[in-house]
PDB file of C-alpha atoms in Angstrom:
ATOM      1  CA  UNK A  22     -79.850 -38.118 -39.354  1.00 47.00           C
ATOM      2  CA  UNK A  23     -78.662 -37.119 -42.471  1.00 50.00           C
ATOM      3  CA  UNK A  24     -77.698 -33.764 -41.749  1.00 54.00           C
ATOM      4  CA  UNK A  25     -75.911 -32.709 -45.258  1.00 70.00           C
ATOM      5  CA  UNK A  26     -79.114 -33.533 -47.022  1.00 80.00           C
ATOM      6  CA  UNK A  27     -81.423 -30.562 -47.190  1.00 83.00           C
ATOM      7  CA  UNK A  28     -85.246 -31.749 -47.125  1.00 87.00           C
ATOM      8  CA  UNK A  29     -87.098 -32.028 -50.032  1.00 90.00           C
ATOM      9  CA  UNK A  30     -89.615 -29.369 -51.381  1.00 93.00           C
ATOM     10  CA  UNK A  31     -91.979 -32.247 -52.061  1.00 97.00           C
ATOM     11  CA  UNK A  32     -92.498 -35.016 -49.502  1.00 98.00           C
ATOM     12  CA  UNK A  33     -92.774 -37.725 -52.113  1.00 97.00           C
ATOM     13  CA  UNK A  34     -89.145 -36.357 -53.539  1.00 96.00           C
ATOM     14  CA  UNK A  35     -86.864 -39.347 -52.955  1.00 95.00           C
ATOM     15  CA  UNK A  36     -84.185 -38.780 -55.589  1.00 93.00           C
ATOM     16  CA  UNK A  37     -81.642 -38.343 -52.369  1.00 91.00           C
ATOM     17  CA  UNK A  38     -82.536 -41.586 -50.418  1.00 92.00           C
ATOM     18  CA  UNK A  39     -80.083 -44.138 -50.317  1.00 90.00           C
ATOM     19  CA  UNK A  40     -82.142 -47.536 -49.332  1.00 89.00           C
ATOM     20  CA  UNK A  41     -79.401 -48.906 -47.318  1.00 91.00           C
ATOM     21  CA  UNK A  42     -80.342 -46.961 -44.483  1.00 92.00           C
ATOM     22  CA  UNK A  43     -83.036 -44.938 -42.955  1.00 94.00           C
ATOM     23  CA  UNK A  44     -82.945 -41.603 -43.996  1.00 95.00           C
ATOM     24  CA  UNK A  45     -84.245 -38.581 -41.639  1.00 95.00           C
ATOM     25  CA  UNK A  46     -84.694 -34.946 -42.785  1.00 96.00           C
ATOM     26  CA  UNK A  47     -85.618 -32.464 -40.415  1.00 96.00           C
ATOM     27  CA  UNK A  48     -88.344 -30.203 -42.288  1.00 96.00           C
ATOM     28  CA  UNK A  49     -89.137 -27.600 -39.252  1.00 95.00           C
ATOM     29  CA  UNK A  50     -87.608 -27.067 -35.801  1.00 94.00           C
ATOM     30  CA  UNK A  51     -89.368 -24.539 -33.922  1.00 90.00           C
ATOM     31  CA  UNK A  52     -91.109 -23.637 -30.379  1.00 86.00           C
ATOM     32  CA  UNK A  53     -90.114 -26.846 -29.315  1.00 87.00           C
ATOM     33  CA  UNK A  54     -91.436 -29.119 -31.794  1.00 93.00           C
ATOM     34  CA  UNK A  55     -89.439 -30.872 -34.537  1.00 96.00           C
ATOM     35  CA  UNK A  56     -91.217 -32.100 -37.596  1.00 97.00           C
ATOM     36  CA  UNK A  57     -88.856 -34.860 -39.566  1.00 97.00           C
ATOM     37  CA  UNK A  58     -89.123 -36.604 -42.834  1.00 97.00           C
ATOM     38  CA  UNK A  59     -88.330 -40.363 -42.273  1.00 97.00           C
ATOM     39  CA  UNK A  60     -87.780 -43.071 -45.235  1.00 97.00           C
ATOM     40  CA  UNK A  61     -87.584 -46.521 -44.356  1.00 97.00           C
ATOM     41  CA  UNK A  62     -86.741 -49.045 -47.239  1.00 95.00           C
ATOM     42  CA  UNK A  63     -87.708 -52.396 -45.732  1.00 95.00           C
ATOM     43  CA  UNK A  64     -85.642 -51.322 -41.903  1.00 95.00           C
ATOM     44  CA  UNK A  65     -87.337 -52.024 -39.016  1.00 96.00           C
ATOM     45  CA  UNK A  66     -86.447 -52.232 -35.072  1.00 96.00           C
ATOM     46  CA  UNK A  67     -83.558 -54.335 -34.229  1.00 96.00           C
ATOM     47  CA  UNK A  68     -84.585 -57.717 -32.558  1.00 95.00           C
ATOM     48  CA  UNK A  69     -86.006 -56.956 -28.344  1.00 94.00           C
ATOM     49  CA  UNK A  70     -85.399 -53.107 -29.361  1.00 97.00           C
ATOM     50  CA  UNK A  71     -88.232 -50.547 -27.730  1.00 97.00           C
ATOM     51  CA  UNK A  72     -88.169 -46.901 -28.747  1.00 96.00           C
ATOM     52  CA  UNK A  73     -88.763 -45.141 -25.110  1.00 97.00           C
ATOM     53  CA  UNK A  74     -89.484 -41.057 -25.161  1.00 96.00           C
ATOM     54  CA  UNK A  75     -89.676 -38.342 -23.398  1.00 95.00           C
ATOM     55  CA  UNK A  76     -91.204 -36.489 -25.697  1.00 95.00           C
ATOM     56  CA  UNK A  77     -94.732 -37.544 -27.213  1.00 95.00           C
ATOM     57  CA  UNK A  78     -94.687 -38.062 -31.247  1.00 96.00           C
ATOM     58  CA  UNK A  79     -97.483 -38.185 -33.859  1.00 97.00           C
ATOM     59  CA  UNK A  80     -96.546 -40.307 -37.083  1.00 98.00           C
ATOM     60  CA  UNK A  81     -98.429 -40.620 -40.176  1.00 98.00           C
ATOM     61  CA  UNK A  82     -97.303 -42.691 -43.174  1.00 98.00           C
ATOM     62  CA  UNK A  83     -97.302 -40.855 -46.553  1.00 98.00           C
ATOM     63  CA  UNK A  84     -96.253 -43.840 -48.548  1.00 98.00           C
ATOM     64  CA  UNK A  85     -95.294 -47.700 -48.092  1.00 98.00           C
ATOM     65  CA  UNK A  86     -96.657 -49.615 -45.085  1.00 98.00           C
ATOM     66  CA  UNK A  87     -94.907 -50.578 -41.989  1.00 98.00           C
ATOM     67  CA  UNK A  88     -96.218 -52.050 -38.937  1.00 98.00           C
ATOM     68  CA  UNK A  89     -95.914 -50.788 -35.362  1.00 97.00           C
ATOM     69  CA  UNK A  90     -95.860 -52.595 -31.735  1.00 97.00           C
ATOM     70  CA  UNK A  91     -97.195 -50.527 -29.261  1.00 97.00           C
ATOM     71  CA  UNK A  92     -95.899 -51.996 -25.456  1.00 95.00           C
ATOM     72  CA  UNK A  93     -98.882 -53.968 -23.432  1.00 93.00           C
ATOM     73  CA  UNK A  94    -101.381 -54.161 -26.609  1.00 95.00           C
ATOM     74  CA  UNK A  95    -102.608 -57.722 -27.911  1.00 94.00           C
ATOM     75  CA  UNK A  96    -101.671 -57.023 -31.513  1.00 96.00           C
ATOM     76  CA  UNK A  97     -99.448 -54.948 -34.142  1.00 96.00           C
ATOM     77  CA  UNK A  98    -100.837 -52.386 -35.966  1.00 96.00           C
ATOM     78  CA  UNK A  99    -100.336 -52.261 -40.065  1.00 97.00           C
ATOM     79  CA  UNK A 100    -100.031 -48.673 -40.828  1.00 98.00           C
ATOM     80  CA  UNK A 101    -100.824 -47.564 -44.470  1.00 98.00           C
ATOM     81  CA  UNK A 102    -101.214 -44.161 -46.105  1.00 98.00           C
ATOM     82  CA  UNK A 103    -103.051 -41.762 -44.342  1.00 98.00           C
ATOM     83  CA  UNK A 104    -102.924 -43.788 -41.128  1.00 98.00           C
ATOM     84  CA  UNK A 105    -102.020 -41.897 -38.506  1.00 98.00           C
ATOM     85  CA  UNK A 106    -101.056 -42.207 -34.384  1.00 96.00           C
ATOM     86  CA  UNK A 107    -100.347 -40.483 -31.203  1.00 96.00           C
ATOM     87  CA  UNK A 108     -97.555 -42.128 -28.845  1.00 96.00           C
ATOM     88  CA  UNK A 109     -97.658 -40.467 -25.715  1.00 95.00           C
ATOM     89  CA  UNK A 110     -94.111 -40.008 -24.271  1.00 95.00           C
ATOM     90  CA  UNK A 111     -92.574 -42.969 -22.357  1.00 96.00           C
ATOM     91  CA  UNK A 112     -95.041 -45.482 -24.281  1.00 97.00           C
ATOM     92  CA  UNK A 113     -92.818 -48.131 -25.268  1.00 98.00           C
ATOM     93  CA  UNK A 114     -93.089 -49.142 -29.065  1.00 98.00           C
ATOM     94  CA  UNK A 115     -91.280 -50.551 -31.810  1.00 97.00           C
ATOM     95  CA  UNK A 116     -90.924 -50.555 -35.925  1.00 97.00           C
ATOM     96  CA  UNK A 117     -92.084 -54.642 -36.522  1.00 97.00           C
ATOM     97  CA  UNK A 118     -91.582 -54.086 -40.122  1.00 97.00           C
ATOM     98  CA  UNK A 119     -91.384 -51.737 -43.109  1.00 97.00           C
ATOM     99  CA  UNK A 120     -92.382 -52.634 -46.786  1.00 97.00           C
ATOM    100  CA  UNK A 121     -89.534 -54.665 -48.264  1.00 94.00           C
ATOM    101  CA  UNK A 122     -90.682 -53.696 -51.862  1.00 94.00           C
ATOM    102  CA  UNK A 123     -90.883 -49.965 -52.170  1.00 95.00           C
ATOM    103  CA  UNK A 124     -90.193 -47.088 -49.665  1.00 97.00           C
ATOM    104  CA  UNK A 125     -91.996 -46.266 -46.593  1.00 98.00           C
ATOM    105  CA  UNK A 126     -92.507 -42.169 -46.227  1.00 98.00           C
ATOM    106  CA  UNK A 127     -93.226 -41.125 -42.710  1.00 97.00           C
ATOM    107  CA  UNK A 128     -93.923 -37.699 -41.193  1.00 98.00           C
ATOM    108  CA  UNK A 129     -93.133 -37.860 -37.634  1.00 98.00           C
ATOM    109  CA  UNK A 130     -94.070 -34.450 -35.630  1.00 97.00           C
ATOM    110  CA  UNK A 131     -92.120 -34.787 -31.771  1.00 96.00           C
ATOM    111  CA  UNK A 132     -93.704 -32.492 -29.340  1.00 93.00           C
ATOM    112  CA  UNK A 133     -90.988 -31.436 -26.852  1.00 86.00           C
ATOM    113  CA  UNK A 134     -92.134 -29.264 -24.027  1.00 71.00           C
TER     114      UNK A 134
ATOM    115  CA  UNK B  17    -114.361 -26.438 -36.463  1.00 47.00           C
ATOM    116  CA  UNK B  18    -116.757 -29.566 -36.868  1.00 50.00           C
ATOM    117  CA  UNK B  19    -116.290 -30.805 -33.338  1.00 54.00           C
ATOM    118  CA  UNK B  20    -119.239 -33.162 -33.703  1.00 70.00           C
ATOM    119  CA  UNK B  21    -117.215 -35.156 -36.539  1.00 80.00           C
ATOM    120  CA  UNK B  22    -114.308 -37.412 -34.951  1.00 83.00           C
ATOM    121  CA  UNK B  23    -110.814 -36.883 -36.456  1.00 87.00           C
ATOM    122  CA  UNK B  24    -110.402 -40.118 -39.155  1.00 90.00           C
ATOM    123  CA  UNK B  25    -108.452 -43.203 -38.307  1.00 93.00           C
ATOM    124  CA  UNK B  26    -106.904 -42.454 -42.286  1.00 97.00           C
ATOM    125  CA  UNK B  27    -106.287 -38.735 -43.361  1.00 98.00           C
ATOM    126  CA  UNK B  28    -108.018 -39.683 -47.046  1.00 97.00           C
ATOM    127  CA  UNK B  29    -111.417 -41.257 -45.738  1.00 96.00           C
ATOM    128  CA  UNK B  30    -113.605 -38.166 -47.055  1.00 95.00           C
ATOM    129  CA  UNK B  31    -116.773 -39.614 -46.074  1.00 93.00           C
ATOM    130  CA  UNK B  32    -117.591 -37.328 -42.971  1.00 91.00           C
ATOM    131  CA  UNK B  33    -116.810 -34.158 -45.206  1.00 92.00           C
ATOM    132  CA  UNK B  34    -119.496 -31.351 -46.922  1.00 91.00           C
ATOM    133  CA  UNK B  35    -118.100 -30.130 -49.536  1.00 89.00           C
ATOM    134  CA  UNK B  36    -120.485 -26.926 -49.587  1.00 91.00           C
ATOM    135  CA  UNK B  37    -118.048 -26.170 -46.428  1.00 92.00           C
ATOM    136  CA  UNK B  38    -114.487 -26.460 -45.870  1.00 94.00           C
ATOM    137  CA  UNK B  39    -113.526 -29.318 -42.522  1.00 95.00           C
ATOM    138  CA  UNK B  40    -110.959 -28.419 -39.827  1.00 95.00           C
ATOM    139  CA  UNK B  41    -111.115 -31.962 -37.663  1.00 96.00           C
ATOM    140  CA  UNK B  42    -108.298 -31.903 -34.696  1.00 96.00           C
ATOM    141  CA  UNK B  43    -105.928 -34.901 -34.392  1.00 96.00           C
ATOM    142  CA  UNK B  44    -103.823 -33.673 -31.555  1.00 95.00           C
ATOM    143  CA  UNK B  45    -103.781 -30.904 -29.261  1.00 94.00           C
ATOM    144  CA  UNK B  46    -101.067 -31.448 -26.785  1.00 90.00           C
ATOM    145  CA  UNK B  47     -97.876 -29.514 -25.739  1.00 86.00           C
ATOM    146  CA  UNK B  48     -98.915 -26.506 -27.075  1.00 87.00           C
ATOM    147  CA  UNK B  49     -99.176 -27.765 -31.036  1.00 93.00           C
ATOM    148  CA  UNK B  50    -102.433 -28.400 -32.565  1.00 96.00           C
ATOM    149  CA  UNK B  51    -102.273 -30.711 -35.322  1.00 97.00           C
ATOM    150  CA  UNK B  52    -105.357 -30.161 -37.907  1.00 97.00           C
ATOM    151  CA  UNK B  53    -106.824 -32.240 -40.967  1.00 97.00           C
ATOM    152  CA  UNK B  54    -108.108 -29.843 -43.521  1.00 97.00           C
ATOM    153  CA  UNK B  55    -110.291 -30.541 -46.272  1.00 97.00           C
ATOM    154  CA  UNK B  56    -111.167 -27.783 -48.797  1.00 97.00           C
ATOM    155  CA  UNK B  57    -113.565 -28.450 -51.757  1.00 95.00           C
ATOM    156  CA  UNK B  58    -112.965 -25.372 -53.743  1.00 95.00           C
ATOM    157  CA  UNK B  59    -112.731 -22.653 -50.682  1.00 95.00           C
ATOM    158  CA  UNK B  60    -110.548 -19.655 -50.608  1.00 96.00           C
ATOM    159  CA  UNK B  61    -109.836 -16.883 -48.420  1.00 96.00           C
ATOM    160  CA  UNK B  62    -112.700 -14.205 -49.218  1.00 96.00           C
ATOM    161  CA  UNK B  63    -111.278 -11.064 -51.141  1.00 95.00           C
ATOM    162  CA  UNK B  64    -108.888  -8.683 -49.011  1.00 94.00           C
ATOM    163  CA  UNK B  65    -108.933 -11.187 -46.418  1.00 97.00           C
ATOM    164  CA  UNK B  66    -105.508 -12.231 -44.906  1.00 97.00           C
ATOM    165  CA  UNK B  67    -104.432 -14.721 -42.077  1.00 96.00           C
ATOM    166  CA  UNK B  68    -102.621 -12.786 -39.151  1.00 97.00           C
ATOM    167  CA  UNK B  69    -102.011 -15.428 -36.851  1.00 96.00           C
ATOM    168  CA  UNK B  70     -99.687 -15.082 -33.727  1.00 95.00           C
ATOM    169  CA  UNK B  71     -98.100 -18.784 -33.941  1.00 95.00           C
ATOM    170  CA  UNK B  72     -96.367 -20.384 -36.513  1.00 95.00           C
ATOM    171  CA  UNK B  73     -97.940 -22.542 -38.834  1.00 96.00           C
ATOM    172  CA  UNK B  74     -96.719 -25.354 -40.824  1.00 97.00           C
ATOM    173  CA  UNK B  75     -99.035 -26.831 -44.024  1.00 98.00           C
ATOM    174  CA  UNK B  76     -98.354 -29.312 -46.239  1.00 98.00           C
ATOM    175  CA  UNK B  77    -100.511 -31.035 -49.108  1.00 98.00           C
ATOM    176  CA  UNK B  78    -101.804 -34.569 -49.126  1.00 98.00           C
ATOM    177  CA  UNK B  79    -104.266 -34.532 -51.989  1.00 98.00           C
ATOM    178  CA  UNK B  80    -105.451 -31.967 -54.413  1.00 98.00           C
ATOM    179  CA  UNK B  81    -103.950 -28.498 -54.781  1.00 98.00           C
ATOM    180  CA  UNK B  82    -104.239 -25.241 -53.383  1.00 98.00           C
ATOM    181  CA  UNK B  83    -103.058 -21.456 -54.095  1.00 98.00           C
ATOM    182  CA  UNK B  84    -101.484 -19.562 -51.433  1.00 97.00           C
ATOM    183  CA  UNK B  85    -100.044 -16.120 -51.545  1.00 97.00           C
ATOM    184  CA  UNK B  86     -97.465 -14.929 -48.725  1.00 97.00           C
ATOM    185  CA  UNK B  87     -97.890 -11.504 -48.480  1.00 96.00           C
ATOM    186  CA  UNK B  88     -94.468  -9.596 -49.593  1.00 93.00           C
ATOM    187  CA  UNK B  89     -93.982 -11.939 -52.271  1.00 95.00           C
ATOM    188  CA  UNK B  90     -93.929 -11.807 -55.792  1.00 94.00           C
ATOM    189  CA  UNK B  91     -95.761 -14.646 -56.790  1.00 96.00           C
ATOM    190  CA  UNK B  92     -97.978 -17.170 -55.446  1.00 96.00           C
ATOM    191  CA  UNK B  93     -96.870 -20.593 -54.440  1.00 96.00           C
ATOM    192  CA  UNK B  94     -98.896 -23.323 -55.951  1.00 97.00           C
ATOM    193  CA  UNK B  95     -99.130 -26.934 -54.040  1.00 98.00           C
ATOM    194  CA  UNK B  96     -99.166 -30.111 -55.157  1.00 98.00           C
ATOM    195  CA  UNK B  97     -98.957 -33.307 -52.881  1.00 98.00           C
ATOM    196  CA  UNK B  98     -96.523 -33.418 -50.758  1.00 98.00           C
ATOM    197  CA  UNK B  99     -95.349 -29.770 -51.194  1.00 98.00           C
ATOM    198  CA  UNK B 100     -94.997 -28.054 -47.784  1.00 98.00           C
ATOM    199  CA  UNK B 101     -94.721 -24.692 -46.265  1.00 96.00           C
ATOM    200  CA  UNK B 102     -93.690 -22.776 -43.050  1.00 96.00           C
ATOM    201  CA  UNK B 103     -95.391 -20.082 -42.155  1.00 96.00           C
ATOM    202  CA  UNK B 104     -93.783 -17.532 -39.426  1.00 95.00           C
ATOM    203  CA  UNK B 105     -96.055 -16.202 -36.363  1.00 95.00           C
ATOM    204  CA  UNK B 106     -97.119 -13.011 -38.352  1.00 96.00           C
ATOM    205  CA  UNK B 107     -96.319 -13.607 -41.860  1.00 97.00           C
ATOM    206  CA  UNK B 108     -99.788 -12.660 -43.432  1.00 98.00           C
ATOM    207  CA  UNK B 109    -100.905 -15.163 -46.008  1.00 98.00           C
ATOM    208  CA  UNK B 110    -104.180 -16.273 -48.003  1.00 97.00           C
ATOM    209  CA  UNK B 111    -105.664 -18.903 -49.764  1.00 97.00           C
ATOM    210  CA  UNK B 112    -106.464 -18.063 -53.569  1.00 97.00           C
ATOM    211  CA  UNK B 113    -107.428 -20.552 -54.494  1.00 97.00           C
ATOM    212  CA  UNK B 114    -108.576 -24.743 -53.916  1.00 97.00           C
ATOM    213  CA  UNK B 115    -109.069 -27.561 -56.320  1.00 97.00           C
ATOM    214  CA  UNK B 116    -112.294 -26.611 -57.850  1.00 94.00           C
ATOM    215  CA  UNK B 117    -112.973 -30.273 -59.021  1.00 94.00           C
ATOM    216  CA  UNK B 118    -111.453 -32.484 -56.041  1.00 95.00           C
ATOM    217  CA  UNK B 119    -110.999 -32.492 -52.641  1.00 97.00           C
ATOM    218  CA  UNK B 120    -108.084 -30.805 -51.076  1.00 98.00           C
ATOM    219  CA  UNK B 121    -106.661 -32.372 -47.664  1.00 98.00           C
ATOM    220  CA  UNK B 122    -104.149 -30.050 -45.832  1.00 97.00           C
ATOM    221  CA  UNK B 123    -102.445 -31.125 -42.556  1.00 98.00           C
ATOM    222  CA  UNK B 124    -101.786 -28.378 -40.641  1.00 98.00           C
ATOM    223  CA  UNK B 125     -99.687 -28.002 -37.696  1.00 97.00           C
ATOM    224  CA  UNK B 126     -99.852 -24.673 -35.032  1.00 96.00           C
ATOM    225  CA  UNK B 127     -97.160 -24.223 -33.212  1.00 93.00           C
ATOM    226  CA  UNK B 128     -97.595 -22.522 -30.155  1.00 85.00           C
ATOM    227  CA  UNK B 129     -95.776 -21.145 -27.082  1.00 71.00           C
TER     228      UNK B 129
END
């Protein structure tokens, strides 16, 4: 969290990103759902690192490419713009990769009951 | 609604959509948030028409452009992609207009209680 940087009016804005680290930006927080801004410039999941929620999520990339490991399936999937996906809480998954050349813009919408 | 059509693995594959009528397709409906793809070809709200809605509403703009007018307000708001918006439960609001000459793909997220 970056929690002095106020989101951007435009999604594709990244004039306040510093690629050294992943930046999130909380754009709405309401009735129990959060909706955050995340830019990724080339981070991904630290080696044997699951993400593992209690809350379900729906990402979609705006920009970039990364590739996601979803727990039990046979393969990664490569996620580019306009590629979207549900991950129902407490399904184990992990950031494989994000593009190393140029910045990876997600929207990730957390549904918190 | 176009519940026949399935929601698109990638938010910018067009080839399900009619333009002669605006698409709602539903990615997610869970926890109480609905999260919509919307494509407009040139639509707007019909004259004297304005959206009451009783949850909260959060749009933002992934291709095209679109008019909308929040209804107190001096001026309309004009989107671009990646420009996004929160609307209140009961802030009336209307399109004016959509990109007459290209698609316009909204996501749209309901947040309800």
């Amino acid at each position: 969290m970056n929690s002095r940087v106020p989101a951007p009016d435009n999604l594709f804005d990244l004039s306040a990103v510093d690629p050294r680290a992943e930046q999130s930006l909380t754009l709405v927080d309401a009735e129990g759902v959060k909706i955050e801004r995340i830019v990724s410039s080339g981070q991904a999941s630290p080696p044997g690192f699951w993400y593992d929620q209690d809350f379900a999520e729906w990402v979609l990339v705006l920009a970039g490419s990364a590739c996601l490991r979803l727990d039990g399936e046979a393969a990664d999937r490569v996620l580019k713009p306009g590629d979207h996906l549900f991950i129902a809480a407490r399904r184990k998954h992990r950031v494989e990769w994000t593009d190393a050349a140029s910045a990876t813009i997600w929207l990730a919408v957390h549904l918190r009951r």
